PDB file of N, CA, C and O in Angstrom:
ATOM      1  N   UNK M 118      11.734  20.864 -21.891  1.00  0.00           N
ATOM      2  CA  UNK M 118      10.869  20.356 -20.847  1.00  0.00           C
ATOM      3  C   UNK M 118      10.532  21.509 -19.907  1.00  0.00           C
ATOM      4  O   UNK M 118      11.402  22.182 -19.400  1.00  0.00           O
ATOM      5  N   UNK M 119       9.240  21.720 -19.690  1.00  0.00           N
ATOM      6  CA  UNK M 119       8.844  22.817 -18.812  1.00  0.00           C
ATOM      7  C   UNK M 119       8.815  22.353 -17.354  1.00  0.00           C
ATOM      8  O   UNK M 119       9.028  21.183 -17.040  1.00  0.00           O
ATOM      9  N   UNK M 120       8.535  23.274 -16.470  1.00  0.00           N
ATOM     10  CA  UNK M 120       8.577  23.015 -15.033  1.00  0.00           C
ATOM     11  C   UNK M 120       7.560  21.951 -14.625  1.00  0.00           C
ATOM     12  O   UNK M 120       7.860  21.070 -13.805  1.00  0.00           O
ATOM     13  N   UNK M 121       6.375  21.995 -15.205  1.00  0.00           N
ATOM     14  CA  UNK M 121       5.341  21.009 -14.866  1.00  0.00           C
ATOM     15  C   UNK M 121       5.779  19.592 -15.248  1.00  0.00           C
ATOM     16  O   UNK M 121       5.605  18.651 -14.477  1.00  0.00           O
ATOM     17  N   UNK M 122       6.365  19.443 -16.418  1.00  0.00           N
ATOM     18  CA  UNK M 122       6.837  18.123 -16.852  1.00  0.00           C
ATOM     19  C   UNK M 122       7.986  17.629 -15.978  1.00  0.00           C
ATOM     20  O   UNK M 122       8.074  16.441 -15.668  1.00  0.00           O
ATOM     21  N   UNK M 123       8.866  18.536 -15.569  1.00  0.00           N
ATOM     22  CA  UNK M 123       9.973  18.171 -14.689  1.00  0.00           C
ATOM     23  C   UNK M 123       9.455  17.686 -13.335  1.00  0.00           C
ATOM     24  O   UNK M 123       9.936  16.677 -12.808  1.00  0.00           O
ATOM     25  N   UNK M 124       8.475  18.414 -12.786  1.00  0.00           N
ATOM     26  CA  UNK M 124       7.904  18.017 -11.495  1.00  0.00           C
ATOM     27  C   UNK M 124       7.183  16.677 -11.603  1.00  0.00           C
ATOM     28  O   UNK M 124       7.264  15.850 -10.698  1.00  0.00           O
ATOM     29  N   UNK M 125       6.480  16.450 -12.706  1.00  0.00           N
ATOM     30  CA  UNK M 125       5.795  15.187 -12.910  1.00  0.00           C
ATOM     31  C   UNK M 125       6.804  14.043 -13.000  1.00  0.00           C
ATOM     32  O   UNK M 125       6.594  12.976 -12.431  1.00  0.00           O
ATOM     33  N   UNK M 126       7.899  14.280 -13.683  1.00  0.00           N
ATOM     34  CA  UNK M 126       8.952  13.255 -13.802  1.00  0.00           C
ATOM     35  C   UNK M 126       9.561  12.953 -12.438  1.00  0.00           C
ATOM     36  O   UNK M 126       9.823  11.790 -12.104  1.00  0.00           O
ATOM     37  N   UNK M 127       9.781  13.974 -11.608  1.00  0.00           N
ATOM     38  CA  UNK M 127      10.331  13.770 -10.270  1.00  0.00           C
ATOM     39  C   UNK M 127       9.376  12.955  -9.405  1.00  0.00           C
ATOM     40  O   UNK M 127       9.797  12.064  -8.667  1.00  0.00           O
ATOM     41  N   UNK M 128       8.062  13.256  -9.494  1.00  0.00           N
ATOM     42  CA  UNK M 128       7.070  12.538  -8.683  1.00  0.00           C
ATOM     43  C   UNK M 128       6.990  11.066  -9.054  1.00  0.00           C
ATOM     44  O   UNK M 128       6.646  10.231  -8.228  1.00  0.00           O
ATOM     45  N   UNK M 129       7.307  10.721 -10.291  1.00  0.00           N
ATOM     46  CA  UNK M 129       7.257   9.330 -10.716  1.00  0.00           C
ATOM     47  C   UNK M 129       8.297   8.480  -9.999  1.00  0.00           C
ATOM     48  O   UNK M 129       8.129   7.274  -9.870  1.00  0.00           O
ATOM     49  N   UNK M 130       9.351   9.104  -9.518  1.00  0.00           N
ATOM     50  CA  UNK M 130      10.459   8.367  -8.907  1.00  0.00           C
ATOM     51  C   UNK M 130      10.519   8.518  -7.391  1.00  0.00           C
ATOM     52  O   UNK M 130      11.464   8.047  -6.769  1.00  0.00           O
ATOM     53  N   UNK M 131       9.511   9.132  -6.812  1.00  0.00           N
ATOM     54  CA  UNK M 131       9.473   9.297  -5.357  1.00  0.00           C
ATOM     55  C   UNK M 131       8.823   8.056  -4.746  1.00  0.00           C
ATOM     56  O   UNK M 131       7.753   7.638  -5.172  1.00  0.00           O
ATOM     57  N   UNK M 132       9.455   7.431  -3.743  1.00  0.00           N
ATOM     58  CA  UNK M 132       8.877   6.227  -3.127  1.00  0.00           C
ATOM     59  C   UNK M 132       7.685   6.562  -2.231  1.00  0.00           C
ATOM     60  O   UNK M 132       7.399   7.732  -1.945  1.00  0.00           O
ATOM     61  N   UNK M 133       7.010   5.512  -1.766  1.00  0.00           N
ATOM     62  CA  UNK M 133       5.905   5.682  -0.823  1.00  0.00           C
ATOM     63  C   UNK M 133       6.401   6.344   0.451  1.00  0.00           C
ATOM     64  O   UNK M 133       7.520   6.090   0.902  1.00  0.00           O
ATOM     65  N   UNK M 134       5.542   7.155   1.041  1.00  0.00           N
ATOM     66  CA  UNK M 134       5.877   7.712   2.347  1.00  0.00           C
ATOM     67  C   UNK M 134       5.643   6.631   3.398  1.00  0.00           C
ATOM     68  O   UNK M 134       5.021   5.603   3.132  1.00  0.00           O
ATOM     69  N   UNK M 135       6.132   6.855   4.595  1.00  0.00           N
ATOM     70  CA  UNK M 135       5.937   5.889   5.671  1.00  0.00           C
ATOM     71  C   UNK M 135       4.453   5.677   5.956  1.00  0.00           C
ATOM     72  O   UNK M 135       4.010   4.558   6.190  1.00  0.00           O
ATOM     73  N   UNK M 136       3.688   6.757   5.950  1.00  0.00           N
ATOM     74  CA  UNK M 136       2.252   6.655   6.220  1.00  0.00           C
ATOM     75  C   UNK M 136       1.541   5.828   5.156  1.00  0.00           C
ATOM     76  O   UNK M 136       0.682   5.005   5.474  1.00  0.00           O
ATOM     77  N   UNK M 137       1.883   6.039   3.901  1.00  0.00           N
ATOM     78  CA  UNK M 137       1.276   5.261   2.824  1.00  0.00           C
ATOM     79  C   UNK M 137       1.652   3.794   2.954  1.00  0.00           C
ATOM     80  O   UNK M 137       0.806   2.903   2.813  1.00  0.00           O
ATOM     81  N   UNK M 138       2.917   3.517   3.240  1.00  0.00           N
ATOM     82  CA  UNK M 138       3.384   2.141   3.351  1.00  0.00           C
ATOM     83  C   UNK M 138       2.679   1.430   4.498  1.00  0.00           C
ATOM     84  O   UNK M 138       2.244   0.291   4.353  1.00  0.00           O
ATOM     85  N   UNK M 139       2.547   2.106   5.636  1.00  0.00           N
ATOM     86  CA  UNK M 139       1.883   1.513   6.795  1.00  0.00           C
ATOM     87  C   UNK M 139       0.427   1.192   6.483  1.00  0.00           C
ATOM     88  O   UNK M 139      -0.085   0.141   6.879  1.00  0.00           O
ATOM     89  N   UNK M 140      -0.243   2.072   5.763  1.00  0.00           N
ATOM     90  CA  UNK M 140      -1.637   1.827   5.391  1.00  0.00           C
ATOM     91  C   UNK M 140      -1.763   0.572   4.545  1.00  0.00           C
ATOM     92  O   UNK M 140      -2.623  -0.272   4.803  1.00  0.00           O
ATOM     93  N   UNK M 141      -0.912   0.430   3.546  1.00  0.00           N
ATOM     94  CA  UNK M 141      -0.967  -0.759   2.697  1.00  0.00           C
ATOM     95  C   UNK M 141      -0.549  -2.019   3.470  1.00  0.00           C
ATOM     96  O   UNK M 141      -1.052  -3.099   3.209  1.00  0.00           O
ATOM     97  N   UNK M 142       0.365  -1.882   4.425  1.00  0.00           N
ATOM     98  CA  UNK M 142       0.852  -3.034   5.196  1.00  0.00           C
ATOM     99  C   UNK M 142      -0.211  -3.551   6.157  1.00  0.00           C
ATOM    100  O   UNK M 142      -0.488  -4.745   6.218  1.00  0.00           O
ATOM    101  N   UNK M 143      -0.797  -2.660   6.949  1.00  0.00           N
ATOM    102  CA  UNK M 143      -1.735  -3.094   7.977  1.00  0.00           C
ATOM    103  C   UNK M 143      -3.146  -3.358   7.461  1.00  0.00           C
ATOM    104  O   UNK M 143      -3.937  -3.999   8.146  1.00  0.00           O
ATOM    105  N   UNK M 144      -3.484  -2.867   6.276  1.00  0.00           N
ATOM    106  CA  UNK M 144      -4.817  -3.085   5.716  1.00  0.00           C
ATOM    107  C   UNK M 144      -4.724  -3.666   4.303  1.00  0.00           C
ATOM    108  O   UNK M 144      -5.200  -3.059   3.346  1.00  0.00           O
ATOM    109  N   UNK M 145      -4.127  -4.863   4.178  1.00  0.00           N
ATOM    110  CA  UNK M 145      -3.948  -5.423   2.838  1.00  0.00           C
ATOM    111  C   UNK M 145      -5.187  -6.135   2.304  1.00  0.00           C
ATOM    112  O   UNK M 145      -5.258  -6.424   1.118  1.00  0.00           O
ATOM    113  N   UNK M 146      -6.163  -6.410   3.169  1.00  0.00           N
ATOM    114  CA  UNK M 146      -7.294  -7.224   2.775  1.00  0.00           C
ATOM    115  C   UNK M 146      -8.499  -6.372   2.416  1.00  0.00           C
ATOM    116  O   UNK M 146      -8.630  -5.243   2.848  1.00  0.00           O
ATOM    117  N   UNK M 147      -9.403  -6.977   1.657  1.00  0.00           N
ATOM    118  CA  UNK M 147     -10.628  -6.300   1.257  1.00  0.00           C
ATOM    119  C   UNK M 147     -11.538  -6.142   2.467  1.00  0.00           C
ATOM    120  O   UNK M 147     -11.757  -7.069   3.222  1.00  0.00           O
ATOM    121  N   UNK M 148     -12.072  -4.951   2.624  1.00  0.00           N
ATOM    122  CA  UNK M 148     -12.975  -4.647   3.724  1.00  0.00           C
ATOM    123  C   UNK M 148     -14.234  -4.047   3.120  1.00  0.00           C
ATOM    124  O   UNK M 148     -14.209  -2.934   2.627  1.00  0.00           O
ATOM    125  N   UNK M 149     -15.330  -4.777   3.153  1.00  0.00           N
ATOM    126  CA  UNK M 149     -16.580  -4.291   2.563  1.00  0.00           C
ATOM    127  C   UNK M 149     -17.392  -3.504   3.578  1.00  0.00           C
ATOM    128  O   UNK M 149     -18.086  -4.068   4.411  1.00  0.00           O
ATOM    129  N   UNK M 150     -17.304  -2.202   3.473  1.00  0.00           N
ATOM    130  CA  UNK M 150     -18.102  -1.344   4.348  1.00  0.00           C
ATOM    131  C   UNK M 150     -17.482  -1.200   5.720  1.00  0.00           C
ATOM    132  O   UNK M 150     -16.302  -1.401   5.929  1.00  0.00           O
ATOM    133  N   UNK M 151     -18.334  -0.836   6.672  1.00  0.00           N
ATOM    134  CA  UNK M 151     -17.865  -0.671   8.036  1.00  0.00           C
ATOM    135  C   UNK M 151     -17.406   0.753   8.293  1.00  0.00           C
ATOM    136  O   UNK M 151     -17.463   1.633   7.435  1.00  0.00           O
ATOM    137  N   UNK M 152     -16.957   0.964   9.490  1.00  0.00           N
ATOM    138  CA  UNK M 152     -16.521   2.298   9.896  1.00  0.00           C
ATOM    139  C   UNK M 152     -15.252   2.708   9.162  1.00  0.00           C
ATOM    140  O   UNK M 152     -15.135   3.818   8.662  1.00  0.00           O
ATOM    141  N   UNK M 153     -14.301   1.801   9.078  1.00  0.00           N
ATOM    142  CA  UNK M 153     -13.016   2.093   8.454  1.00  0.00           C
ATOM    143  C   UNK M 153     -12.900   1.275   7.173  1.00  0.00           C
ATOM    144  O   UNK M 153     -12.453   0.144   7.177  1.00  0.00           O
ATOM    145  N   UNK M 154     -13.347   1.840   6.067  1.00  0.00           N
ATOM    146  CA  UNK M 154     -13.343   1.129   4.799  1.00  0.00           C
ATOM    147  C   UNK M 154     -11.999   1.367   4.108  1.00  0.00           C
ATOM    148  O   UNK M 154     -11.880   2.178   3.200  1.00  0.00           O
ATOM    149  N   UNK M 155     -10.989   0.646   4.548  1.00  0.00           N
ATOM    150  CA  UNK M 155      -9.637   0.848   4.035  1.00  0.00           C
ATOM    151  C   UNK M 155      -9.487   0.353   2.612  1.00  0.00           C
ATOM    152  O   UNK M 155      -8.605   0.805   1.890  1.00  0.00           O
ATOM    153  N   UNK M 156     -10.342  -0.588   2.204  1.00  0.00           N
ATOM    154  CA  UNK M 156     -10.262  -1.085   0.829  1.00  0.00           C
ATOM    155  C   UNK M 156     -10.497   0.062  -0.155  1.00  0.00           C
ATOM    156  O   UNK M 156      -9.802   0.168  -1.158  1.00  0.00           O
ATOM    157  N   UNK M 157     -11.455   0.915   0.124  1.00  0.00           N
ATOM    158  CA  UNK M 157     -11.739   2.053  -0.752  1.00  0.00           C
ATOM    159  C   UNK M 157     -10.557   3.019  -0.786  1.00  0.00           C
ATOM    160  O   UNK M 157     -10.216   3.552  -1.831  1.00  0.00           O
ATOM    161  N   UNK M 158      -9.943   3.232   0.362  1.00  0.00           N
ATOM    162  CA  UNK M 158      -8.783   4.126   0.425  1.00  0.00           C
ATOM    163  C   UNK M 158      -7.659   3.563  -0.436  1.00  0.00           C
ATOM    164  O   UNK M 158      -7.074   4.268  -1.262  1.00  0.00           O
ATOM    165  N   UNK M 159      -7.353   2.283  -0.259  1.00  0.00           N
ATOM    166  CA  UNK M 159      -6.288   1.655  -1.032  1.00  0.00           C
ATOM    167  C   UNK M 159      -6.634   1.604  -2.509  1.00  0.00           C
ATOM    168  O   UNK M 159      -5.765   1.777  -3.365  1.00  0.00           O
ATOM    169  N   UNK M 160      -7.903   1.356  -2.829  1.00  0.00           N
ATOM    170  CA  UNK M 160      -8.341   1.308  -4.223  1.00  0.00           C
ATOM    171  C   UNK M 160      -8.156   2.671  -4.895  1.00  0.00           C
ATOM    172  O   UNK M 160      -7.670   2.752  -6.019  1.00  0.00           O
ATOM    173  N   UNK M 161      -8.503   3.737  -4.196  1.00  0.00           N
ATOM    174  CA  UNK M 161      -8.336   5.080  -4.752  1.00  0.00           C
ATOM    175  C   UNK M 161      -6.862   5.408  -4.961  1.00  0.00           C
ATOM    176  O   UNK M 161      -6.496   6.038  -5.954  1.00  0.00           O
ATOM    177  N   UNK M 162      -6.035   4.987  -4.016  1.00  0.00           N
ATOM    178  CA  UNK M 162      -4.595   5.200  -4.165  1.00  0.00           C
ATOM    179  C   UNK M 162      -4.058   4.440  -5.372  1.00  0.00           C
ATOM    180  O   UNK M 162      -3.262   4.975  -6.143  1.00  0.00           O
ATOM    181  N   UNK M 163      -4.500   3.189  -5.561  1.00  0.00           N
ATOM    182  CA  UNK M 163      -4.084   2.412  -6.730  1.00  0.00           C
ATOM    183  C   UNK M 163      -4.494   3.098  -8.025  1.00  0.00           C
ATOM    184  O   UNK M 163      -3.716   3.164  -8.982  1.00  0.00           O
ATOM    185  N   UNK M 164      -5.721   3.610  -8.060  1.00  0.00           N
ATOM    186  CA  UNK M 164      -6.196   4.322  -9.251  1.00  0.00           C
ATOM    187  C   UNK M 164      -5.344   5.557  -9.519  1.00  0.00           C
ATOM    188  O   UNK M 164      -5.028   5.861 -10.669  1.00  0.00           O
ATOM    189  N   UNK M 165      -4.984   6.249  -8.456  1.00  0.00           N
ATOM    190  CA  UNK M 165      -4.149   7.452  -8.610  1.00  0.00           C
ATOM    191  C   UNK M 165      -2.764   7.080  -9.130  1.00  0.00           C
ATOM    192  O   UNK M 165      -2.222   7.747 -10.011  1.00  0.00           O
ATOM    193  N   UNK M 166      -2.187   5.994  -8.596  1.00  0.00           N
ATOM    194  CA  UNK M 166      -0.877   5.548  -9.057  1.00  0.00           C
ATOM    195  C   UNK M 166      -0.920   5.202 -10.540  1.00  0.00           C
ATOM    196  O   UNK M 166      -0.007   5.529 -11.295  1.00  0.00           O
ATOM    197  N   UNK M 167      -1.993   4.518 -10.958  1.00  0.00           N
ATOM    198  CA  UNK M 167      -2.155   4.146 -12.372  1.00  0.00           C
ATOM    199  C   UNK M 167      -2.338   5.390 -13.247  1.00  0.00           C
ATOM    200  O   UNK M 167      -1.724   5.513 -14.310  1.00  0.00           O
ATOM    201  N   UNK M 168      -3.189   6.295 -12.804  1.00  0.00           N
ATOM    202  CA  UNK M 168      -3.524   7.480 -13.595  1.00  0.00           C
ATOM    203  C   UNK M 168      -2.299   8.348 -13.870  1.00  0.00           C
ATOM    204  O   UNK M 168      -2.107   8.835 -14.976  1.00  0.00           O
ATOM    205  N   UNK M 169      -1.482   8.520 -12.858  1.00  0.00           N
ATOM    206  CA  UNK M 169      -0.343   9.423 -12.996  1.00  0.00           C
ATOM    207  C   UNK M 169       0.976   8.706 -13.293  1.00  0.00           C
ATOM    208  O   UNK M 169       2.020   9.339 -13.351  1.00  0.00           O
ATOM    209  N   UNK M 170       0.941   7.394 -13.440  1.00  0.00           N
ATOM    210  CA  UNK M 170       2.136   6.657 -13.833  1.00  0.00           C
ATOM    211  C   UNK M 170       3.163   6.479 -12.735  1.00  0.00           C
ATOM    212  O   UNK M 170       4.363   6.425 -13.004  1.00  0.00           O
ATOM    213  N   UNK M 171       2.705   6.366 -11.495  1.00  0.00           N
ATOM    214  CA  UNK M 171       3.622   6.175 -10.374  1.00  0.00           C
ATOM    215  C   UNK M 171       3.934   4.690 -10.230  1.00  0.00           C
ATOM    216  O   UNK M 171       3.456   4.011  -9.318  1.00  0.00           O
ATOM    217  N   UNK M 172       4.746   4.168 -11.117  1.00  0.00           N
ATOM    218  CA  UNK M 172       5.052   2.739 -11.131  1.00  0.00           C
ATOM    219  C   UNK M 172       5.807   2.301  -9.871  1.00  0.00           C
ATOM    220  O   UNK M 172       5.554   1.225  -9.335  1.00  0.00           O
ATOM    221  N   UNK M 173       6.736   3.112  -9.395  1.00  0.00           N
ATOM    222  CA  UNK M 173       7.504   2.769  -8.200  1.00  0.00           C
ATOM    223  C   UNK M 173       6.574   2.631  -6.999  1.00  0.00           C
ATOM    224  O   UNK M 173       6.666   1.671  -6.228  1.00  0.00           O
ATOM    225  N   UNK M 174       5.660   3.586  -6.843  1.00  0.00           N
ATOM    226  CA  UNK M 174       4.727   3.528  -5.723  1.00  0.00           C
ATOM    227  C   UNK M 174       3.811   2.321  -5.842  1.00  0.00           C
ATOM    228  O   UNK M 174       3.499   1.676  -4.846  1.00  0.00           O
ATOM    229  N   UNK M 175       3.388   1.997  -7.047  1.00  0.00           N
ATOM    230  CA  UNK M 175       2.513   0.836  -7.252  1.00  0.00           C
ATOM    231  C   UNK M 175       3.236  -0.442  -6.851  1.00  0.00           C
ATOM    232  O   UNK M 175       2.666  -1.286  -6.158  1.00  0.00           O
ATOM    233  N   UNK M 176       4.479  -0.584  -7.271  1.00  0.00           N
ATOM    234  CA  UNK M 176       5.254  -1.773  -6.908  1.00  0.00           C
ATOM    235  C   UNK M 176       5.457  -1.859  -5.396  1.00  0.00           C
ATOM    236  O   UNK M 176       5.346  -2.929  -4.807  1.00  0.00           O
ATOM    237  N   UNK M 177       5.764  -0.734  -4.778  1.00  0.00           N
ATOM    238  CA  UNK M 177       5.982  -0.727  -3.336  1.00  0.00           C
ATOM    239  C   UNK M 177       4.683  -1.023  -2.575  1.00  0.00           C
ATOM    240  O   UNK M 177       4.708  -1.700  -1.554  1.00  0.00           O
ATOM    241  N   UNK M 178       3.561  -0.522  -3.071  1.00  0.00           N
ATOM    242  CA  UNK M 178       2.269  -0.795  -2.435  1.00  0.00           C
ATOM    243  C   UNK M 178       1.940  -2.282  -2.524  1.00  0.00           C
ATOM    244  O   UNK M 178       1.468  -2.880  -1.548  1.00  0.00           O
ATOM    245  N   UNK M 179       2.191  -2.890  -3.671  1.00  0.00           N
ATOM    246  CA  UNK M 179       1.952  -4.325  -3.821  1.00  0.00           C
ATOM    247  C   UNK M 179       2.839  -5.125  -2.868  1.00  0.00           C
ATOM    248  O   UNK M 179       2.394  -6.092  -2.251  1.00  0.00           O
ATOM    249  N   UNK M 180       4.089  -4.717  -2.741  1.00  0.00           N
ATOM    250  CA  UNK M 180       5.011  -5.405  -1.834  1.00  0.00           C
ATOM    251  C   UNK M 180       4.569  -5.232  -0.380  1.00  0.00           C
ATOM    252  O   UNK M 180       4.615  -6.179   0.405  1.00  0.00           O
ATOM    253  N   UNK M 181       4.111  -4.044  -0.015  1.00  0.00           N
ATOM    254  CA  UNK M 181       3.640  -3.804   1.353  1.00  0.00           C
ATOM    255  C   UNK M 181       2.414  -4.659   1.647  1.00  0.00           C
ATOM    256  O   UNK M 181       2.282  -5.203   2.743  1.00  0.00           O
ATOM    257  N   UNK M 182       1.515  -4.808   0.669  1.00  0.00           N
ATOM    258  CA  UNK M 182       0.336  -5.667   0.854  1.00  0.00           C
ATOM    259  C   UNK M 182       0.746  -7.120   1.069  1.00  0.00           C
ATOM    260  O   UNK M 182       0.212  -7.807   1.938  1.00  0.00           O
ATOM    261  N   UNK M 183       1.677  -7.599   0.256  1.00  0.00           N
ATOM    262  CA  UNK M 183       2.141  -8.982   0.407  1.00  0.00           C
ATOM    263  C   UNK M 183       2.790  -9.180   1.776  1.00  0.00           C
ATOM    264  O   UNK M 183       2.541 -10.175   2.457  1.00  0.00           O
ATOM    265  N   UNK M 184       3.614  -8.241   2.183  1.00  0.00           N
ATOM    266  CA  UNK M 184       4.254  -8.327   3.501  1.00  0.00           C
ATOM    267  C   UNK M 184       3.209  -8.294   4.612  1.00  0.00           C
ATOM    268  O   UNK M 184       3.336  -8.999   5.615  1.00  0.00           O
ATOM    269  N   UNK M 185       2.185  -7.476   4.452  1.00  0.00           N
ATOM    270  CA  UNK M 185       1.114  -7.401   5.439  1.00  0.00           C
ATOM    271  C   UNK M 185       0.347  -8.704   5.537  1.00  0.00           C
ATOM    272  O   UNK M 185       0.007  -9.157   6.631  1.00  0.00           O
ATOM    273  N   UNK M 186       0.071  -9.325   4.396  1.00  0.00           N
ATOM    274  CA  UNK M 186      -0.634 -10.606   4.396  1.00  0.00           C
ATOM    275  C   UNK M 186       0.206 -11.675   5.087  1.00  0.00           C
ATOM    276  O   UNK M 186      -0.320 -12.477   5.878  1.00  0.00           O
ATOM    277  N   UNK M 187       1.492 -11.688   4.823  1.00  0.00           N
ATOM    278  CA  UNK M 187       2.388 -12.645   5.481  1.00  0.00           C
ATOM    279  C   UNK M 187       2.435 -12.363   6.985  1.00  0.00           C
ATOM    280  O   UNK M 187       2.400 -13.291   7.803  1.00  0.00           O
ATOM    281  N   UNK M 188       2.471 -11.103   7.357  1.00  0.00           N
ATOM    282  CA  UNK M 188       2.487 -10.717   8.766  1.00  0.00           C
ATOM    283  C   UNK M 188       1.264 -11.279   9.489  1.00  0.00           C
ATOM    284  O   UNK M 188       1.390 -11.894  10.555  1.00  0.00           O
ATOM    285  N   UNK M 189       0.079 -11.085   8.912  1.00  0.00           N
ATOM    286  CA  UNK M 189      -1.141 -11.594   9.535  1.00  0.00           C
ATOM    287  C   UNK M 189      -1.164 -13.118   9.556  1.00  0.00           C
ATOM    288  O   UNK M 189      -1.631 -13.721  10.519  1.00  0.00           O
ATOM    289  N   UNK M 190      -0.660 -13.763   8.518  1.00  0.00           N
ATOM    290  CA  UNK M 190      -0.604 -15.227   8.490  1.00  0.00           C
ATOM    291  C   UNK M 190       0.311 -15.748   9.598  1.00  0.00           C
ATOM    292  O   UNK M 190      -0.022 -16.732  10.275  1.00  0.00           O
ATOM    293  N   UNK M 191       1.438 -15.107   9.803  1.00  0.00           N
ATOM    294  CA  UNK M 191       2.364 -15.511  10.863  1.00  0.00           C
ATOM    295  C   UNK M 191       1.723 -15.301  12.233  1.00  0.00           C
ATOM    296  O   UNK M 191       1.840 -16.156  13.119  1.00  0.00           O
ATOM    297  N   UNK M 192       1.032 -14.204  12.422  1.00  0.00           N
ATOM    298  CA  UNK M 192       0.357 -13.943  13.703  1.00  0.00           C
ATOM    299  C   UNK M 192      -0.671 -15.035  13.988  1.00  0.00           C
ATOM    300  O   UNK M 192      -0.737 -15.569  15.097  1.00  0.00           O
ATOM    301  N   UNK M 193      -1.480 -15.378  12.981  1.00  0.00           N
ATOM    302  CA  UNK M 193      -2.488 -16.429  13.159  1.00  0.00           C
ATOM    303  C   UNK M 193      -1.810 -17.756  13.466  1.00  0.00           C
ATOM    304  O   UNK M 193      -2.247 -18.493  14.362  1.00  0.00           O
ATOM    305  N   UNK M 194      -0.751 -18.061  12.756  1.00  0.00           N
ATOM    306  CA  UNK M 194      -0.023 -19.308  12.993  1.00  0.00           C
ATOM    307  C   UNK M 194       0.548 -19.356  14.413  1.00  0.00           C
ATOM    308  O   UNK M 194       0.446 -20.378  15.100  1.00  0.00           O
ATOM    309  N   UNK M 195       1.131 -18.267  14.858  1.00  0.00           N
ATOM    310  CA  UNK M 195       1.675 -18.216  16.220  1.00  0.00           C
ATOM    311  C   UNK M 195       0.580 -18.384  17.267  1.00  0.00           C
ATOM    312  O   UNK M 195       0.778 -19.087  18.270  1.00  0.00           O
ATOM    313  N   UNK M 196      -0.555 -17.758  17.044  1.00  0.00           N
ATOM    314  CA  UNK M 196      -1.665 -17.901  17.988  1.00  0.00           C
ATOM    315  C   UNK M 196      -2.131 -19.351  18.031  1.00  0.00           C
ATOM    316  O   UNK M 196      -2.386 -19.894  19.109  1.00  0.00           O
ATOM    317  N   UNK M 197      -2.219 -19.987  16.873  1.00  0.00           N
ATOM    318  CA  UNK M 197      -2.632 -21.388  16.833  1.00  0.00           C
ATOM    319  C   UNK M 197      -1.634 -22.280  17.569  1.00  0.00           C
ATOM    320  O   UNK M 197      -2.020 -23.200  18.292  1.00  0.00           O
ATOM    321  N   UNK M 198      -0.348 -22.020  17.403  1.00  0.00           N
ATOM    322  CA  UNK M 198       0.687 -22.792  18.082  1.00  0.00           C
ATOM    323  C   UNK M 198       0.612 -22.583  19.588  1.00  0.00           C
ATOM    324  O   UNK M 198       0.677 -23.543  20.368  1.00  0.00           O
ATOM    325  N   UNK M 199       0.442 -21.358  20.021  1.00  0.00           N
ATOM    326  CA  UNK M 199       0.387 -21.049  21.451  1.00  0.00           C
ATOM    327  C   UNK M 199      -0.847 -21.689  22.092  1.00  0.00           C
ATOM    328  O   UNK M 199      -0.773 -22.235  23.191  1.00  0.00           O
ATOM    329  N   UNK M 200      -1.976 -21.613  21.411  1.00  0.00           N
ATOM    330  CA  UNK M 200      -3.214 -22.177  21.965  1.00  0.00           C
ATOM    331  C   UNK M 200      -3.117 -23.697  22.088  1.00  0.00           C
ATOM    332  O   UNK M 200      -3.603 -24.287  23.060  1.00  0.00           O
ATOM    333  N   UNK M 201      -2.493 -24.338  21.121  1.00  0.00           N
ATOM    334  CA  UNK M 201      -2.396 -25.796  21.131  1.00  0.00           C
ATOM    335  C   UNK M 201      -1.247 -26.313  21.998  1.00  0.00           C
ATOM    336  O   UNK M 201      -1.098 -27.507  22.167  1.00  0.00           O
ATOM    337  N   UNK M 202      -0.420 -25.472  22.471  1.00  0.00           N
ATOM    338  CA  UNK M 202       0.736 -25.890  23.264  1.00  0.00           C
ATOM    339  C   UNK M 202       0.263 -26.290  24.580  1.00  0.00           C
ATOM    340  O   UNK M 202       0.118 -26.565  25.524  1.00  0.00           O
TER     341      UNK M 202
END
């Protein structure tokens, strides 16, 4: 195994960075256009994960998106409860 293959193998097992995780968490929904088109950013990251075989990062990104969606659902629910109280 040469150095390039070793480095590629190491990258496959490296988890998401905090910045990547935060991006997937706070922008889990599709955003069509606009100033901050986070959907395109996340889509490109997903393509990169698929292309290079970063399965760990893909799983973590999916989990961060699910957690982000739950976070926003809880916020909306809390706002609805507070307004109706």
